[in-house]
Amino acid sequence: MSEEYTPKSKFGKWFNDRLPLLSLANHLTDYPTPKNLNYWWTFGGILTFCLITQIVTGLVLAMHYIAHADMAFDSVEHIMRDVNYGWLIRYIHANGASMFFLAVYIHIFRSLFYGSYKAPREIIWIIGIIIYLLMMAAAFMGYVLPWGQMSFWGATVITNLFSAIPLVGEGIVTWLWGGYSVDNPTLTRFFTLHYLIPFLILGLVVLHIWALHVPGNNNPVGIDIKKPSKDTVPFHPYIVIKDGFALLMFMIVFAFFVFYTPNILGHADNYIEANPLVTPAHIVPEWYLLPFYAILRSVPDKLLGVVAMLSAIFILAALPWLDTSKIRSAVFRPLYRQFYWILVADVLILGYVGAMPAEGLYLLIARIATAYYFLHFLVILPILGYKEKTLPVPLSITDPILGGSPNLATARNKESLSNK
Amino acid sequence: MSEKKTNRRDFLFTATYAMGAVGVGATVWPMIDQMNPDASVKALASTEVDISSVNPGKTITVLWRGKPVFIRRRTEDEITEARSVKLDDLKHPEKDEDRAKNPEWLVMLGVCTHLGCVPLDQKGDYNGWFCPCHGSHYDISGRIRKGPAPTNMEIPKYEFVNSNTIKIG
């Protein structure tokens, strides 16, 4: 680590004095990283890959797509049938959205488990939530562009959420549509915004990483570490190789969807051109929005349903203050660990019932799961911080391995294991 | 100098880089190839033209692959003129017999070989075509005679389907 980094070559020094790109590159390669980062920490790099993949494939698709209500559907078929490798590029883009959300959910739940949102990393976390919101907006608008039945009715339903706002709701919806229903003006503005948002996300990713590099990475033990020290390794080559390997594994999953089952995450109805006169029998959003969709439907009031759904997302931004525990990592929080897994199950259940019809038992389960979701954040987490008896936290990452940990039981256990 | 022994690790590195290069190439190629003419463009590669209504001394212009094609029904005088030019006088020597298989019909890509403008009919110093962009003069066989254009106007692949129809492409 070199605060006073100077390039070796004369030209490098001349350039770096004027634009310190080489200092930045040096910071990124030498950046001290906790040496105990596990594979759950590789999803930041994977997400960067996802964003770039979406931008590159999206750029290519935009060269062939026509944002017009009369031509959009045909232009997508033109991409699939006529454009060289158009099928591949579109399938990468469509499945890429799902892969992006898969990675972001793992990334978020990693933070929840290891307490990465806690001080001093609240800003990183909040920027992350804004990125997540923008991702949902981009995904939703992107789904409208093929102008199939699901596109059209998804756009109708989601924009109609705003009509729940008292007094001005109807006016806002008309404004969003640019007319009295979802039509060509809606499509062209969605296309424009769908093109814009990824670049906003890219900018926020830079801020996300910048904010990360101020305190440095959290780690599975969740303690503050000295940087650089025997607890850290330089980002390059250690983390680069680890991230690279994880990315390869991720790409195998990605490629499986693209090449073997490219339509499984979509809906067959979207291969029917938009028809403003007929709604598909069973309309559901893409899988990554299902938990929030379930929350929306579980509230039997139009306005309150929308409020509940939006609160479910925005409550995450308040998480650093709702979680009162001083201990970051769930490794040392035996009770939180259990509630964490209940929350994971709760969100999966919400996702499942979100895909089912909103009636009978499904509706009941959705209501219980919705109530629990808010209970977790608003009641359990604040109380847990005061009531929970946490395990002793080691003083450094190295300590529990080399002994000298205040957690003597762990140290002894390790010793006896190594003696065998 | 001691001989460097190639070990297992060197092989693994080389094999990994080679696979990586193949992977990058296979990923990049679709992104490049998508900008090439697609199947719907290639499907328009040939055009059939009805020439029954073209009188001698007249030129019609048809669109083929997004470019103009001149089809001129030449008069006897024009044919004589085109065939009497000495090859030594030409910047890009080509016999009229090679350019117009059926001397009455000249089928030619109406694109100036200088920078792609469409030359004007029956203009210029050689009674052929004249390009208004940078002043290239073509004769009645579409051959460059004066000006910056390097070559004669191109003859596309065409055939007479019957006496009234030409298929271009």
Coordinates of C-alpha atoms in Angstrom, one line a residue:
Chain A
M1 CA 0.0 0.0 0.0
S2 CA 1.5 3.3 -1.0
E3 CA -0.1 6.6 -0.3
E4 CA 2.9 8.2 -2.0
Y5 CA 2.8 6.1 -5.1
T6 CA 5.0 7.4 -7.9
P7 CA 5.1 5.8 -11.4
K8 CA 8.4 4.4 -12.5
S9 CA 8.6 5.9 -16.0
K10 CA 9.1 9.5 -16.6
F11 CA 6.1 9.8 -18.9
G12 CA 4.0 7.9 -16.3
K13 CA 5.0 10.4 -13.6
W14 CA 4.3 13.3 -16.0
F15 CA 0.8 11.9 -16.8
N16 CA 0.0 10.9 -13.3
D17 CA 0.8 14.4 -12.0
R18 CA -1.9 15.7 -14.3
L19 CA -4.4 12.9 -14.1
P20 CA -3.7 10.4 -11.4
L21 CA -5.1 7.4 -13.2
L22 CA -2.0 5.3 -12.4
S23 CA -2.5 6.1 -8.7
L24 CA -6.0 4.9 -9.0
A25 CA -4.9 1.7 -10.7
N26 CA -2.3 1.2 -8.0
H27 CA -4.9 1.8 -5.3
L28 CA -7.2 -0.8 -6.9
T29 CA -4.5 -3.5 -7.3
D30 CA -3.0 -3.0 -3.9
Y31 CA -6.3 -2.4 -2.1
P32 CA -6.0 -4.4 1.1
T33 CA -8.8 -6.9 1.4
P34 CA -9.6 -9.1 4.4
K35 CA -8.0 -12.5 3.8
N36 CA -11.0 -14.4 5.0
L37 CA -13.5 -13.3 2.4
N38 CA -15.6 -16.2 1.3
Y39 CA -17.3 -16.9 -2.0
W40 CA -20.4 -14.8 -1.0
W41 CA -18.1 -11.8 -1.4
T42 CA -17.6 -12.5 -5.1
F43 CA -21.0 -11.3 -6.1
G44 CA -19.9 -7.7 -6.3
G45 CA -17.6 -8.5 -9.2
I46 CA -20.3 -10.8 -10.7
L47 CA -22.8 -7.9 -10.6
T48 CA -20.4 -5.6 -12.4
F49 CA -20.1 -8.3 -15.0
C50 CA -23.9 -8.5 -15.2
L51 CA -24.3 -4.7 -15.6
I52 CA -21.7 -4.6 -18.4
T53 CA -23.3 -7.6 -20.2
Q54 CA -26.7 -5.8 -20.1
I55 CA -25.3 -2.6 -21.4
V56 CA -23.3 -4.2 -24.2
T57 CA -26.1 -6.5 -25.4
G58 CA -28.7 -3.8 -24.8
L59 CA -26.7 -1.4 -27.0
V60 CA -26.7 -4.1 -29.8
L61 CA -30.4 -4.8 -29.4
A62 CA -31.2 -1.0 -29.7
M63 CA -29.5 -1.0 -33.1
H64 CA -32.2 -3.4 -34.4
Y65 CA -35.3 -2.7 -32.2
I66 CA -38.0 -0.2 -33.2
A67 CA -39.7 1.6 -30.4
H68 CA -43.2 1.9 -32.0
A69 CA -46.4 0.3 -31.0
D70 CA -47.0 -1.0 -34.5
M71 CA -43.5 -2.3 -35.1
A72 CA -41.9 -3.2 -31.8
F73 CA -43.3 -6.8 -31.6
D74 CA -42.2 -7.5 -35.2
S75 CA -38.8 -5.9 -34.7
V76 CA -38.2 -8.3 -31.8
E77 CA -39.1 -11.2 -34.0
H78 CA -36.8 -9.7 -36.7
I79 CA -34.0 -9.8 -34.1
M80 CA -34.8 -13.4 -33.3
R81 CA -35.0 -14.6 -36.9
D82 CA -33.1 -12.3 -39.2
V83 CA -30.3 -10.5 -37.4
N84 CA -27.0 -12.4 -37.2
Y85 CA -26.8 -13.9 -33.8
G86 CA -29.8 -11.8 -32.8
W87 CA -31.4 -14.8 -31.0
L88 CA -28.2 -15.2 -28.9
I89 CA -27.9 -11.5 -28.0
R90 CA -31.6 -11.2 -27.1
Y91 CA -31.5 -14.3 -25.0
I92 CA -28.4 -13.1 -23.2
H93 CA -30.1 -9.8 -22.5
A94 CA -33.4 -11.3 -21.3
N95 CA -31.8 -14.0 -19.2
G96 CA -29.1 -11.5 -18.1
A97 CA -31.8 -9.6 -16.3
S98 CA -32.7 -12.7 -14.3
M99 CA -29.1 -13.5 -13.6
F100 CA -28.5 -9.9 -12.5
F101 CA -31.3 -10.2 -10.0
L102 CA -30.2 -13.6 -8.8
A103 CA -26.8 -12.1 -8.1
V104 CA -28.2 -9.0 -6.5
Y105 CA -30.4 -11.0 -4.1
I106 CA -27.4 -13.2 -3.1
H107 CA -25.4 -9.9 -2.6
I108 CA -28.1 -8.4 -0.5
F109 CA -28.6 -11.5 1.7
R110 CA -24.9 -11.7 2.1
S111 CA -25.0 -8.2 3.6
L112 CA -27.9 -9.1 5.8
F113 CA -26.1 -12.2 7.2
Y114 CA -22.7 -10.5 7.8
G115 CA -24.2 -7.1 8.9
S116 CA -22.4 -5.3 6.1
Y117 CA -25.0 -2.5 6.2
K118 CA -23.9 -1.4 9.7
A119 CA -21.7 1.6 10.6
P120 CA -19.6 2.8 9.0
R121 CA -21.1 1.3 5.8
E122 CA -24.6 2.8 5.8
I123 CA -24.0 4.9 2.7
I124 CA -22.7 1.9 0.7
W125 CA -25.9 0.1 1.7
I126 CA -28.2 3.0 0.8
I127 CA -26.6 3.5 -2.6
G128 CA -27.0 -0.2 -3.0
I129 CA -30.8 0.0 -2.3
I130 CA -31.1 2.9 -4.8
I131 CA -29.3 0.7 -7.4
Y132 CA -31.7 -2.1 -6.6
L133 CA -34.7 0.2 -7.1
L134 CA -33.3 1.4 -10.4
M135 CA -32.7 -2.2 -11.5
M136 CA -36.4 -3.0 -10.8
A137 CA -37.4 0.1 -12.9
A138 CA -35.1 -0.8 -15.7
A139 CA -36.2 -4.5 -15.7
F140 CA -39.9 -3.5 -15.7
M141 CA -39.5 -1.1 -18.6
G142 CA -37.4 -3.5 -20.5
Y143 CA -40.0 -6.1 -20.2
V144 CA -42.5 -3.7 -21.8
L145 CA -40.4 -3.2 -24.9
P146 CA -41.2 -6.5 -26.8
W147 CA -44.8 -5.3 -26.8
G148 CA -46.3 -8.7 -26.1
Q149 CA -49.3 -9.4 -24.0
M150 CA -47.4 -9.6 -20.7
S151 CA -45.5 -6.4 -21.7
F152 CA -48.7 -4.5 -22.3
W153 CA -50.7 -5.7 -19.3
G154 CA -47.7 -5.6 -17.0
A155 CA -47.2 -2.0 -18.0
T156 CA -50.9 -1.3 -17.4
V157 CA -51.0 -2.9 -14.0
I158 CA -47.8 -1.3 -12.7
T159 CA -48.5 2.2 -13.9
N160 CA -52.0 1.8 -12.4
L161 CA -50.3 1.4 -9.0
F162 CA -50.0 5.2 -9.1
S163 CA -53.7 5.6 -9.4
A164 CA -53.9 4.6 -5.8
I165 CA -52.5 8.0 -4.8
P166 CA -55.4 10.1 -3.5
L167 CA -56.6 13.1 -5.6
V168 CA -53.8 13.3 -8.1
G169 CA -53.4 9.5 -8.8
E170 CA -55.5 9.4 -12.0
G171 CA -53.7 12.5 -13.4
I172 CA -50.3 11.0 -12.7
V173 CA -51.2 7.8 -14.5
T174 CA -52.4 9.7 -17.6
W175 CA -49.2 11.7 -17.5
L176 CA -47.1 8.5 -17.3
W177 CA -49.0 7.0 -20.2
G178 CA -49.0 10.1 -22.3
G179 CA -52.6 9.2 -23.2
Y180 CA -55.6 7.4 -21.8
S181 CA -54.1 4.0 -21.9
V182 CA -50.7 2.3 -22.4
D183 CA -49.9 3.1 -26.0
N184 CA -47.2 4.3 -28.3
P185 CA -46.2 7.4 -26.2
T186 CA -45.8 5.1 -23.2
L187 CA -43.6 2.7 -25.2
T188 CA -41.3 5.4 -26.6
R189 CA -40.7 7.0 -23.1
F190 CA -40.1 3.6 -21.6
F191 CA -37.5 2.8 -24.2
T192 CA -35.8 6.1 -23.6
L193 CA -35.7 5.5 -19.8
H194 CA -34.7 1.9 -20.2
Y195 CA -31.7 3.1 -22.2
L196 CA -30.9 5.8 -19.6
I197 CA -31.2 3.9 -16.3
P198 CA -28.2 1.4 -16.8
F199 CA -25.9 4.4 -17.1
L200 CA -27.3 5.9 -13.9
I201 CA -26.7 2.5 -12.3
L202 CA -23.2 2.5 -13.6
G203 CA -22.6 5.9 -12.0
L204 CA -24.0 4.7 -8.7
V205 CA -21.8 1.6 -8.9
V206 CA -18.8 3.8 -9.0
L207 CA -20.1 5.7 -5.9
H208 CA -20.9 2.3 -4.3
I209 CA -17.3 1.1 -4.8
W210 CA -15.9 4.5 -3.8
A211 CA -17.8 4.4 -0.6
L212 CA -16.7 0.8 0.0
H213 CA -13.1 1.7 -0.4
V214 CA -13.3 4.3 2.4
P215 CA -13.8 1.8 5.3
G216 CA -12.8 -1.3 3.2
N217 CA -14.6 -4.6 3.0
N218 CA -16.5 -6.1 5.8
N219 CA -15.6 -9.7 6.3
P220 CA -17.2 -13.0 7.6
V221 CA -16.0 -12.3 11.1
G222 CA -17.4 -8.8 10.9
I223 CA -14.7 -7.0 12.9
D224 CA -12.8 -3.9 12.1
I225 CA -9.3 -4.8 10.9
K226 CA -6.1 -2.8 10.5
K227 CA -5.3 -2.2 6.9
P228 CA -2.8 -3.3 5.6
S229 CA -1.9 -5.9 8.2
K230 CA -1.5 -9.7 8.5
D231 CA -5.3 -9.8 8.3
T232 CA -5.3 -8.5 4.7
V233 CA -4.2 -9.5 1.3
P234 CA -3.8 -7.2 -1.8
F235 CA -6.8 -7.2 -4.1
H236 CA -4.6 -8.3 -7.0
P237 CA -3.9 -11.2 -7.5
Y238 CA -5.8 -12.8 -4.6
I239 CA -9.3 -11.4 -4.9
V240 CA -9.0 -11.0 -8.7
I241 CA -8.4 -14.8 -9.1
K242 CA -11.1 -15.7 -6.6
D243 CA -13.7 -13.3 -8.2
G244 CA -12.6 -14.6 -11.6
F245 CA -13.2 -18.2 -10.6
A246 CA -16.6 -17.4 -9.1
L247 CA -17.5 -15.5 -12.2
L248 CA -16.7 -18.5 -14.4
M249 CA -19.0 -20.7 -12.3
F250 CA -21.7 -18.1 -12.5
M251 CA -21.3 -17.9 -16.3
I252 CA -21.9 -21.6 -16.5
V253 CA -25.3 -21.2 -14.9
F254 CA -25.9 -18.1 -17.1
A255 CA -25.0 -20.1 -20.2
F256 CA -27.2 -23.0 -19.2
F257 CA -30.2 -20.7 -19.2
V258 CA -29.3 -18.9 -22.4
F259 CA -28.5 -22.1 -24.4
Y260 CA -30.7 -24.8 -23.0
T261 CA -33.8 -23.2 -21.6
P262 CA -33.9 -19.6 -22.7
N263 CA -37.6 -19.1 -22.2
I264 CA -38.2 -20.8 -18.9
L265 CA -38.0 -17.6 -16.9
G266 CA -40.4 -15.8 -19.2
H267 CA -44.0 -16.2 -20.0
A268 CA -45.4 -17.8 -23.2
D269 CA -48.1 -15.0 -23.4
N270 CA -45.4 -12.5 -24.2
Y271 CA -45.0 -14.1 -27.6
I272 CA -48.5 -12.9 -28.4
E273 CA -48.6 -9.3 -29.7
A274 CA -50.1 -6.7 -27.3
N275 CA -53.9 -6.6 -27.5
P276 CA -55.6 -3.8 -25.5
L277 CA -58.9 -5.6 -25.7
V278 CA -57.9 -8.9 -24.0
T279 CA -56.0 -9.5 -20.7
P280 CA -54.2 -12.8 -20.3
A281 CA -55.9 -15.2 -18.0
H282 CA -53.1 -15.4 -15.5
I283 CA -50.9 -12.3 -15.2
V284 CA -47.7 -12.4 -13.1
P285 CA -44.5 -10.3 -13.0
E286 CA -41.1 -11.7 -13.6
W287 CA -39.9 -14.0 -10.8
Y288 CA -37.6 -11.4 -9.2
L289 CA -40.5 -9.1 -8.5
L290 CA -42.8 -11.8 -7.1
P291 CA -42.3 -11.3 -3.3
F292 CA -43.3 -7.6 -3.7
Y293 CA -46.2 -8.6 -5.9
A294 CA -47.4 -11.0 -3.2
I295 CA -47.2 -8.2 -0.6
L296 CA -49.2 -5.9 -2.9
R297 CA -51.9 -8.4 -3.3
S298 CA -52.1 -9.5 0.3
V299 CA -53.5 -6.1 1.4
P300 CA -57.2 -5.9 0.6
D301 CA -57.0 -2.1 0.0
K302 CA -55.7 -0.5 -3.1
L303 CA -53.8 2.4 -1.5
L304 CA -52.5 0.4 1.5
G305 CA -51.4 -2.4 -0.8
V306 CA -49.2 -0.1 -2.8
V307 CA -48.0 1.5 0.4
A308 CA -47.1 -1.9 1.8
M309 CA -45.3 -2.9 -1.3
L310 CA -43.2 0.2 -1.5
S311 CA -42.5 0.1 2.3
A312 CA -41.2 -3.4 1.9
I313 CA -38.4 -2.0 -0.3
F314 CA -37.8 1.3 1.5
I315 CA -37.7 -0.3 4.9
L316 CA -34.3 -1.8 3.8
A317 CA -32.9 1.7 3.6
A318 CA -33.6 2.1 7.3
L319 CA -32.0 -1.2 8.2
P320 CA -28.7 0.2 9.6
W321 CA -30.8 2.0 12.3
L322 CA -33.4 -0.7 12.8
D323 CA -30.8 -3.3 13.6
T324 CA -29.5 -2.2 17.0
S325 CA -26.9 -4.9 17.5
K326 CA -23.3 -3.8 17.8
I327 CA -22.1 -7.1 16.4
R328 CA -22.0 -7.3 12.7
S329 CA -21.6 -10.9 11.7
A330 CA -24.4 -13.4 12.3
V331 CA -21.6 -15.9 13.1
F332 CA -21.5 -14.4 16.6
R333 CA -25.3 -13.8 16.8
P334 CA -27.0 -17.2 17.5
L335 CA -30.5 -15.8 17.7
Y336 CA -30.2 -13.5 14.7
R337 CA -28.8 -16.3 12.7
Q338 CA -32.1 -18.2 13.2
F339 CA -34.3 -15.2 12.4
Y340 CA -32.1 -14.6 9.3
W341 CA -33.0 -18.0 7.9
I342 CA -36.6 -17.5 8.8
L343 CA -36.5 -14.3 6.8
V344 CA -34.9 -16.0 3.8
A345 CA -37.7 -18.7 3.9
D346 CA -40.3 -15.9 4.4
V347 CA -39.1 -14.1 1.2
L348 CA -39.0 -17.4 -0.7
I349 CA -42.6 -18.2 0.4
L350 CA -43.7 -14.7 -0.6
G351 CA -42.1 -15.3 -4.0
Y352 CA -44.0 -18.6 -4.4
V353 CA -47.4 -17.3 -3.4
G354 CA -46.8 -14.3 -5.6
A355 CA -46.8 -16.6 -8.6
M356 CA -50.0 -18.4 -7.4
P357 CA -53.6 -17.1 -7.7
A358 CA -54.4 -14.6 -4.9
E359 CA -57.2 -16.7 -3.3
G360 CA -57.9 -19.2 -0.5
L361 CA -54.9 -20.7 1.2
Y362 CA -52.4 -18.8 -0.9
L363 CA -53.8 -15.5 0.1
L364 CA -53.7 -16.5 3.8
I365 CA -50.1 -17.6 3.5
A366 CA -49.2 -14.4 1.7
R367 CA -50.8 -12.3 4.5
I368 CA -48.9 -14.2 7.2
A369 CA -45.7 -13.9 5.3
T370 CA -46.2 -10.2 4.6
A371 CA -46.9 -9.6 8.3
Y372 CA -43.8 -11.5 9.3
Y373 CA -41.6 -9.6 6.8
F374 CA -42.5 -6.3 8.5
L375 CA -42.3 -7.9 12.0
H376 CA -38.7 -9.0 11.3
F377 CA -37.5 -5.5 10.4
L378 CA -39.7 -3.4 12.7
V379 CA -39.9 -5.5 15.9
I380 CA -37.5 -8.4 15.9
L381 CA -34.4 -6.6 14.8
P382 CA -34.6 -3.6 17.2
I383 CA -35.4 -5.8 20.2
L384 CA -32.8 -8.5 19.3
G385 CA -30.0 -6.0 19.6
Y386 CA -30.7 -5.5 23.3
K387 CA -31.8 -9.0 24.3
E388 CA -29.5 -11.3 22.3
K389 CA -26.5 -12.8 24.1
T390 CA -23.8 -12.7 21.5
L391 CA -20.7 -14.9 21.3
P392 CA -17.3 -13.5 22.0
V393 CA -15.8 -11.8 18.9
P394 CA -12.1 -12.4 18.0
L395 CA -9.8 -9.4 18.1
S396 CA -8.5 -10.1 14.6
I397 CA -9.0 -12.5 11.7
T398 CA -5.8 -14.3 12.4
D399 CA -6.3 -14.7 16.2
P400 CA -8.8 -17.5 16.4
I401 CA -6.5 -19.6 14.1
L402 CA -3.2 -18.9 15.8
G403 CA -4.8 -18.9 19.3
G404 CA -4.9 -16.0 21.7
S405 CA -8.6 -15.5 21.0
P406 CA -10.9 -14.4 23.7
N407 CA -13.1 -17.1 22.3
L408 CA -11.1 -19.8 24.1
A409 CA -13.5 -22.6 23.3
T410 CA -13.1 -22.0 19.6
A411 CA -9.4 -21.8 19.9
R412 CA -9.2 -25.0 21.9
N413 CA -11.5 -26.7 19.6
K414 CA -9.3 -25.8 16.6
E415 CA -6.2 -27.0 18.6
S416 CA -7.6 -30.4 19.4
L417 CA -8.7 -30.8 15.8
S418 CA -5.3 -30.0 14.5
N419 CA -3.7 -32.4 17.1
K420 CA -5.7 -35.3 15.7
Chain B
M1 CA 22.6 -21.2 -21.4
S2 CA 20.6 -23.8 -19.6
E3 CA 17.6 -25.2 -21.4
K4 CA 14.3 -24.2 -19.8
K5 CA 12.3 -27.2 -18.9
T6 CA 8.7 -27.0 -19.8
N7 CA 6.7 -28.1 -16.9
R8 CA 3.1 -29.0 -16.2
R9 CA 2.4 -25.5 -15.0
D10 CA 3.6 -23.9 -18.2
F11 CA 1.3 -26.2 -20.2
L12 CA -1.6 -25.3 -18.0
F13 CA -1.0 -21.5 -18.4
T14 CA -0.7 -21.8 -22.2
A15 CA -3.8 -24.0 -22.4
T16 CA -5.8 -21.6 -20.2
Y17 CA -4.8 -18.6 -22.2
A18 CA -5.6 -20.3 -25.4
M19 CA -9.0 -21.4 -24.2
G20 CA -9.5 -17.9 -22.9
A21 CA -8.7 -16.4 -26.3
V22 CA -11.1 -18.7 -28.0
G23 CA -13.8 -17.8 -25.5
V24 CA -13.3 -14.1 -25.9
G25 CA -13.3 -14.5 -29.7
A26 CA -16.5 -16.5 -29.6
T27 CA -18.1 -13.9 -27.4
V28 CA -17.0 -10.9 -29.4
W29 CA -17.8 -12.3 -32.9
P30 CA -21.6 -12.3 -32.5
M31 CA -21.5 -8.7 -31.3
I32 CA -19.6 -7.7 -34.5
D33 CA -21.5 -10.0 -36.9
Q34 CA -24.8 -8.6 -35.8
M35 CA -24.0 -5.4 -37.7
N36 CA -23.5 -7.3 -41.0
P37 CA -26.5 -7.5 -43.4
D38 CA -29.2 -9.6 -41.8
A39 CA -31.3 -12.3 -43.4
S40 CA -34.1 -9.9 -44.3
V41 CA -31.6 -7.7 -46.2
K42 CA -30.0 -10.6 -48.0
A43 CA -33.5 -11.8 -49.0
L44 CA -33.7 -8.6 -51.1
A45 CA -30.5 -9.4 -53.0
S46 CA -32.2 -9.7 -56.4
T47 CA -34.8 -7.5 -58.2
E48 CA -36.8 -8.2 -61.4
V49 CA -37.4 -5.2 -63.7
D50 CA -40.0 -4.9 -66.5
I51 CA -38.3 -3.0 -69.4
S52 CA -41.1 -3.3 -72.0
S53 CA -42.0 0.4 -71.7
V54 CA -38.5 1.8 -72.1
N55 CA -38.0 3.5 -75.5
P56 CA -34.7 3.9 -77.3
G57 CA -32.7 6.8 -75.9
K58 CA -34.3 6.6 -72.5
T59 CA -32.9 5.6 -69.1
I60 CA -34.9 4.2 -66.2
T61 CA -33.5 4.0 -62.7
V62 CA -34.5 1.2 -60.4
L63 CA -33.5 0.5 -56.7
W64 CA -31.5 -2.6 -56.1
R65 CA -30.0 -3.2 -52.6
G66 CA -30.7 0.4 -51.7
K67 CA -28.7 1.7 -54.7
P68 CA -29.8 3.1 -58.1
V69 CA -29.3 0.9 -61.2
F70 CA -29.5 2.7 -64.5
I71 CA -31.0 0.8 -67.3
R72 CA -30.5 2.6 -70.6
R73 CA -31.9 1.5 -74.0
R74 CA -29.3 2.9 -76.3
T75 CA -29.9 4.2 -79.8
E76 CA -27.9 2.9 -82.8
D77 CA -25.8 6.1 -82.8
E78 CA -24.9 5.7 -79.1
I79 CA -23.9 2.0 -79.6
T80 CA -21.7 3.0 -82.5
E81 CA -20.1 5.8 -80.5
A82 CA -19.5 3.5 -77.5
R83 CA -17.9 0.8 -79.5
S84 CA -15.7 3.1 -81.5
V85 CA -13.8 4.5 -78.6
K86 CA -10.1 3.4 -78.6
L87 CA -9.0 1.6 -75.4
D88 CA -6.0 3.8 -75.2
D89 CA -8.2 6.9 -74.6
L90 CA -9.7 5.3 -71.5
K91 CA -8.5 5.8 -67.9
H92 CA -10.0 2.4 -67.1
P93 CA -9.8 0.4 -70.3
E94 CA -12.9 -1.8 -70.8
K95 CA -14.6 -2.7 -74.1
D96 CA -18.2 -1.7 -74.5
E97 CA -18.8 -5.3 -75.7
D98 CA -17.8 -6.5 -72.2
R99 CA -20.0 -4.0 -70.5
A100 CA -23.1 -4.5 -72.5
K101 CA -23.6 -8.0 -73.6
N102 CA -26.8 -7.0 -75.4
P103 CA -25.6 -3.7 -77.0
E104 CA -29.1 -2.1 -76.9
W105 CA -29.2 -2.4 -73.1
L106 CA -26.7 -0.9 -70.7
V107 CA -27.4 -2.0 -67.1
M108 CA -25.1 -0.3 -64.7
L109 CA -24.8 0.6 -61.0
G110 CA -25.7 4.4 -61.0
V111 CA -23.0 5.2 -58.4
C112 CA -20.1 7.4 -59.1
T113 CA -16.9 5.4 -58.3
H114 CA -15.3 8.5 -56.7
L115 CA -17.4 9.0 -53.5
G116 CA -20.7 7.4 -54.2
C117 CA -23.0 10.2 -55.6
V118 CA -25.6 9.4 -58.3
P119 CA -24.4 10.9 -61.7
L120 CA -26.8 12.9 -63.9
D121 CA -28.2 11.4 -67.1
Q122 CA -27.2 12.8 -70.5
K123 CA -24.8 15.4 -69.1
G124 CA -21.1 16.0 -69.3
D125 CA -18.6 16.3 -72.1
Y126 CA -19.0 12.7 -73.4
N127 CA -22.8 12.5 -73.8
G128 CA -23.1 10.0 -71.0
W129 CA -23.3 10.8 -67.3
F130 CA -21.9 13.6 -65.2
C131 CA -21.4 13.5 -61.4
P132 CA -22.4 16.8 -59.9
C133 CA -20.5 16.2 -56.7
H134 CA -16.9 16.4 -57.9
G135 CA -17.2 16.6 -61.7
S136 CA -16.6 13.2 -63.1
H137 CA -17.6 12.7 -66.8
Y138 CA -18.7 9.3 -68.0
D139 CA -19.3 8.2 -71.6
I140 CA -22.4 6.4 -73.0
S141 CA -20.9 3.1 -71.8
G142 CA -20.5 4.5 -68.3
R143 CA -16.8 4.6 -68.6
I144 CA -14.8 7.3 -66.7
R145 CA -13.4 9.8 -69.2
K146 CA -12.6 12.9 -67.1
G147 CA -12.5 13.9 -63.5
P148 CA -11.5 12.3 -60.2
A149 CA -13.4 9.0 -60.3
P150 CA -10.8 6.1 -60.6
T151 CA -12.9 3.5 -62.4
N152 CA -15.8 3.0 -64.7
M153 CA -19.3 2.6 -63.2
E154 CA -19.8 -0.9 -62.0
I155 CA -21.9 -3.4 -64.0
P156 CA -24.0 -5.6 -61.6
K157 CA -24.7 -9.2 -62.2
Y158 CA -27.9 -9.4 -64.3
E159 CA -29.6 -11.6 -66.8
F160 CA -32.5 -11.3 -69.2
V161 CA -35.3 -13.6 -67.9
N162 CA -37.2 -12.9 -71.1
S163 CA -37.1 -10.2 -73.7
N164 CA -39.1 -7.9 -71.4
T165 CA -37.6 -8.6 -68.0
I166 CA -34.2 -8.1 -66.5
K167 CA -33.3 -9.8 -63.2
I168 CA -30.6 -7.9 -61.3
G169 CA -28.6 -9.7 -58.7

